[in-house]
Amino acid sequence: SSRVKMERKARFSLSSYLVIAVVLAGLFAAFSGESRLQQAPVPTRNVQKTPGVSSCSPNKMLPKRNMMKAIGSALFLGAAKPAISGDVLFQSQEAAPVLCTRPKPGKGRPLGIIDVENKEVYERTRCIVGGYTIGDTKYEFQAPDIFQPLTGFFAGGPDPAGTLDMRLETMKYGGNRPVTIVISNGKGNESKEKRPWSGKKSITDLGNPDQFLKTFAPQLVVNEKIATVEEKDGIVYYKYVLYKAAANYNNRKVISAAIYNGDLIACVGLASDSNWEKAKPVLLNVIDSFRIIPNSA
């Protein structure tokens, strides 16, 4: 009888183990599905259905191979943690791949830092990014989906002054200031004819990287500077990593800039000392991925 009890106990332990594994697998699948909470809903596409074959939403059914993988992870590795974020593609004059942030009606905007996590002032919505100060030439870059594009400010654009073509922010890297990505034409809403690069075909027409930086940001003073030159699709880019010793200020900047058909387009990443170590590889990847789309003007 003792042997029978031992066998029953063994079967009971195995059953309990399997139940726990299935529960952990369910949690793994749930977390995986929520890894991109900010991603905007993807528009429904027309799908041709084959008669006699039923369809099922991917949100309601986990493929068998994924379920087996989840069970294996639960059995041997434990429940996996979801990824913090994943890179998505931002293209000018196109719908943002994530939900955007705008001021709530009647709330205006408090002075100082824009805290995109302040739900009393801001709300999420779909939006088109870019095309406000750079109307012809198109561009694109990749960034983590935790960056939130701003919209609904001056003339519906991404900033109160109306000087930027695109602006994305996140507080997810810690510190006392947001990490920011902006796209600038260098002179905001100033007439195109007054810009130093108007009519230029390449950024090299404005000199070497040091000479261009003085034209692009004449008031900029930095303590450290790294400048490189890169060419993509026949377009020359000047890239910078800049540091200015200052407190309570976005004193870390990375820049990738190019001129195409007389338009200057600069992708700028900003961080502070309080979050630079975490944000640095992310912002460097952003400017590395930045490119002007040839023949888009």
Coordinates of C-alpha atoms in Angstrom, one line a residue, residues 14-245:
L14 CA 3.7 15.6 -11.9
S15 CA 0.2 16.9 -12.6
S16 CA 0.7 19.9 -10.3
Y17 CA 4.0 20.7 -12.1
L18 CA 2.3 20.6 -15.5
V19 CA -0.5 22.8 -14.3
I20 CA 2.0 25.4 -13.0
A21 CA 3.9 25.2 -16.3
V22 CA 0.7 25.9 -18.4
V23 CA -0.1 28.8 -16.1
L24 CA 3.4 30.3 -16.5
A25 CA 3.1 29.7 -20.3
G26 CA -0.1 31.7 -20.3
L27 CA 1.5 34.5 -18.4
F28 CA 4.5 34.5 -20.8
A29 CA 2.1 34.8 -23.8
A30 CA 0.2 37.6 -22.1
F31 CA 3.3 39.5 -21.4
S32 CA 4.6 39.0 -24.9
G33 CA 1.4 40.4 -26.3
E34 CA 1.7 43.5 -24.1
S35 CA 5.3 44.3 -24.9
R36 CA 4.4 47.2 -27.1
L37 CA 1.5 49.0 -25.3
Q38 CA 2.1 52.2 -27.1
Q39 CA 2.0 50.8 -30.6
A40 CA -0.9 52.3 -32.6
P41 CA -3.5 49.9 -33.9
V42 CA -2.6 48.6 -37.4
P43 CA -5.3 49.4 -40.0
T44 CA -7.3 46.3 -41.1
R45 CA -6.3 45.0 -44.5
N46 CA -8.7 43.2 -46.9
V47 CA -8.0 39.5 -46.7
Q48 CA -9.4 37.0 -49.2
K49 CA -11.0 34.1 -47.4
T50 CA -11.1 30.6 -48.8
P51 CA -14.5 29.0 -48.6
G52 CA -14.8 26.3 -46.0
V53 CA -11.8 27.6 -44.1
S54 CA -12.4 29.4 -40.8
S55 CA -10.2 32.3 -39.7
C56 CA -9.2 33.2 -36.2
S57 CA -7.7 36.4 -34.8
P58 CA -4.1 36.1 -33.9
N59 CA -4.9 37.9 -30.7
K60 CA -7.2 35.0 -29.6
M61 CA -5.0 32.1 -30.5
L62 CA -1.4 31.4 -29.8
P63 CA 0.3 29.2 -32.5
K64 CA 1.2 25.7 -31.3
R65 CA 4.9 26.2 -31.8
N66 CA 4.8 29.4 -29.8
M67 CA 2.9 27.6 -27.0
M68 CA 5.4 24.8 -26.9
K69 CA 8.2 27.4 -26.8
A70 CA 6.5 29.2 -24.0
I71 CA 6.0 25.9 -22.1
G72 CA 9.7 25.1 -22.6
S73 CA 10.6 28.6 -21.3
A74 CA 8.4 28.1 -18.2
L75 CA 9.8 24.6 -17.5
F76 CA 13.5 25.3 -17.9
L77 CA 14.0 29.1 -17.7
G78 CA 11.0 30.3 -15.7
A79 CA 8.5 33.0 -16.9
A80 CA 10.4 35.4 -19.2
K81 CA 10.1 39.2 -18.8
P82 CA 8.7 41.2 -21.7
A83 CA 11.0 43.4 -23.8
I84 CA 10.9 47.0 -22.8
S85 CA 10.6 48.2 -26.3
G86 CA 11.3 47.5 -29.9
D87 CA 12.5 49.8 -32.8
V88 CA 9.8 51.1 -35.2
L89 CA 10.2 53.2 -38.4
F90 CA 9.2 56.9 -38.3
Q91 CA 8.7 58.3 -41.8
S92 CA 7.9 62.0 -42.5
Q93 CA 4.4 62.9 -43.7
E94 CA 3.2 59.4 -42.8
A95 CA 1.1 58.1 -39.9
A96 CA 3.2 57.6 -36.7
P97 CA 3.8 53.9 -35.9
V98 CA 2.9 54.6 -32.3
L99 CA 0.3 56.7 -30.6
C100 CA 1.1 60.4 -30.4
T101 CA 0.8 62.8 -27.4
R102 CA -1.1 66.1 -27.6
P103 CA -2.3 68.6 -25.0
K104 CA -5.9 68.0 -23.9
P105 CA -8.4 70.6 -25.1
G106 CA -8.4 73.6 -22.9
K107 CA -5.4 72.5 -20.9
G108 CA -2.8 74.5 -22.8
R109 CA 0.8 73.6 -21.9
P110 CA 2.5 74.2 -18.5
L111 CA 5.8 76.0 -18.7
G112 CA 9.0 74.0 -18.5
I113 CA 9.7 70.4 -19.3
I114 CA 7.0 68.5 -21.4
D115 CA 6.2 65.4 -19.3
V116 CA 4.5 63.1 -21.8
E117 CA 3.4 60.9 -18.9
N118 CA 1.3 63.6 -17.3
K119 CA -2.2 62.3 -18.1
E120 CA -3.9 65.3 -16.6
V121 CA -2.4 67.6 -19.3
Y122 CA -1.8 65.2 -22.3
E123 CA -3.7 62.5 -24.1
R124 CA -2.8 59.9 -26.7
T125 CA -4.0 60.0 -30.3
R126 CA -3.1 59.0 -33.8
C127 CA -1.2 61.6 -35.9
I128 CA 0.8 62.3 -39.0
V129 CA 4.5 63.1 -38.2
G130 CA 6.6 65.5 -40.1
G131 CA 5.8 67.9 -43.0
Y132 CA 5.5 71.0 -40.9
T133 CA 8.7 72.9 -41.6
I134 CA 10.2 70.5 -44.1
G135 CA 7.5 70.2 -46.7
D136 CA 9.1 68.5 -49.7
T137 CA 12.0 66.2 -49.0
K138 CA 11.1 63.1 -47.0
Y139 CA 13.2 61.3 -44.5
E140 CA 13.0 58.3 -42.1
F141 CA 14.7 56.9 -39.0
Q142 CA 14.2 54.1 -36.5
A143 CA 13.6 54.6 -32.8
P144 CA 12.3 52.6 -29.9
D145 CA 8.5 52.6 -29.6
I146 CA 8.6 54.1 -26.1
F147 CA 9.3 57.5 -27.8
Q148 CA 6.1 59.5 -28.1
P149 CA 5.7 61.9 -31.1
L150 CA 4.3 65.3 -30.0
T151 CA 1.4 66.8 -32.0
G152 CA -1.3 69.5 -31.6
F153 CA 0.9 72.5 -30.8
F154 CA 1.7 75.5 -33.0
A155 CA -0.3 75.0 -36.3
G156 CA -0.9 71.4 -35.2
G157 CA 2.8 70.7 -35.2
P158 CA 5.2 69.1 -32.7
D159 CA 6.3 72.1 -30.7
P160 CA 4.9 75.4 -29.3
A161 CA 7.3 77.6 -31.3
G162 CA 6.6 76.0 -34.7
T163 CA 10.3 75.6 -35.5
L164 CA 10.6 71.8 -35.6
D165 CA 9.4 69.3 -38.2
M166 CA 9.1 66.3 -35.7
R167 CA 9.7 65.9 -32.0
L168 CA 9.6 62.7 -29.9
E169 CA 10.1 62.3 -26.2
T170 CA 10.3 59.7 -23.5
M171 CA 10.9 59.6 -19.7
K172 CA 11.7 55.9 -19.8
Y173 CA 15.4 56.3 -19.4
G174 CA 15.3 57.8 -16.0
G175 CA 16.9 61.1 -14.9
N176 CA 15.3 64.4 -14.3
R177 CA 14.8 65.3 -18.0
P178 CA 13.2 63.6 -21.0
V179 CA 15.3 62.0 -23.8
T180 CA 14.3 63.8 -27.0
I181 CA 14.6 63.3 -30.7
V182 CA 13.9 66.3 -33.0
I183 CA 14.0 66.9 -36.7
S184 CA 15.0 70.4 -37.7
N185 CA 15.6 72.4 -40.8
G186 CA 17.9 74.7 -38.9
K187 CA 15.9 77.9 -39.2
G188 CA 12.4 76.9 -38.2
N189 CA 9.6 78.8 -40.0
E190 CA 12.0 81.4 -41.5
S191 CA 11.6 81.8 -45.2
K192 CA 13.6 79.3 -47.2
E193 CA 15.4 82.0 -49.2
K194 CA 17.1 83.4 -46.1
R195 CA 18.7 80.1 -45.1
P196 CA 22.5 79.7 -45.7
W197 CA 22.0 76.3 -47.4
S198 CA 19.3 77.4 -49.8
G199 CA 20.2 76.3 -53.3
K200 CA 23.0 74.1 -52.1
K201 CA 23.2 70.5 -53.4
S202 CA 25.3 69.0 -50.6
I203 CA 26.3 69.7 -47.1
T204 CA 29.9 69.8 -48.2
D205 CA 29.0 73.1 -50.0
L206 CA 29.1 74.7 -46.6
G207 CA 32.6 73.5 -45.7
N208 CA 33.9 70.8 -43.5
P209 CA 32.1 69.5 -40.4
D210 CA 33.5 72.2 -38.2
Q211 CA 32.5 75.0 -40.6
F212 CA 29.0 73.6 -41.1
L213 CA 28.4 73.3 -37.3
K214 CA 29.2 77.0 -36.9
T215 CA 26.6 77.8 -39.6
F216 CA 24.0 75.5 -38.3
A217 CA 24.4 76.5 -34.6
P218 CA 26.5 79.6 -34.4
Q219 CA 25.7 80.1 -30.7
L220 CA 26.7 76.5 -29.7
V221 CA 29.6 76.2 -27.4
V222 CA 30.8 72.7 -26.4
N223 CA 33.5 71.1 -24.3
E224 CA 33.8 67.9 -26.3
K225 CA 33.1 67.2 -30.0
I226 CA 33.4 64.1 -32.2
A227 CA 32.6 64.6 -35.9
T228 CA 32.5 62.0 -38.7
V229 CA 31.4 62.0 -42.3
E230 CA 29.2 59.3 -43.9
E231 CA 27.6 58.8 -47.3
K232 CA 24.3 57.0 -48.0
D233 CA 22.6 56.8 -51.4
G234 CA 24.9 59.4 -52.8
I235 CA 24.0 61.9 -50.0
V236 CA 26.8 63.1 -47.6
Y237 CA 25.9 63.3 -43.8
Y238 CA 27.9 65.1 -41.1
K239 CA 27.5 63.4 -37.7
Y240 CA 28.4 64.7 -34.3
V241 CA 28.6 63.7 -30.7
L242 CA 28.6 66.8 -28.5
Y243 CA 29.0 67.5 -24.8
K244 CA 28.7 70.7 -22.9
A245 CA 29.4 70.9 -19.1

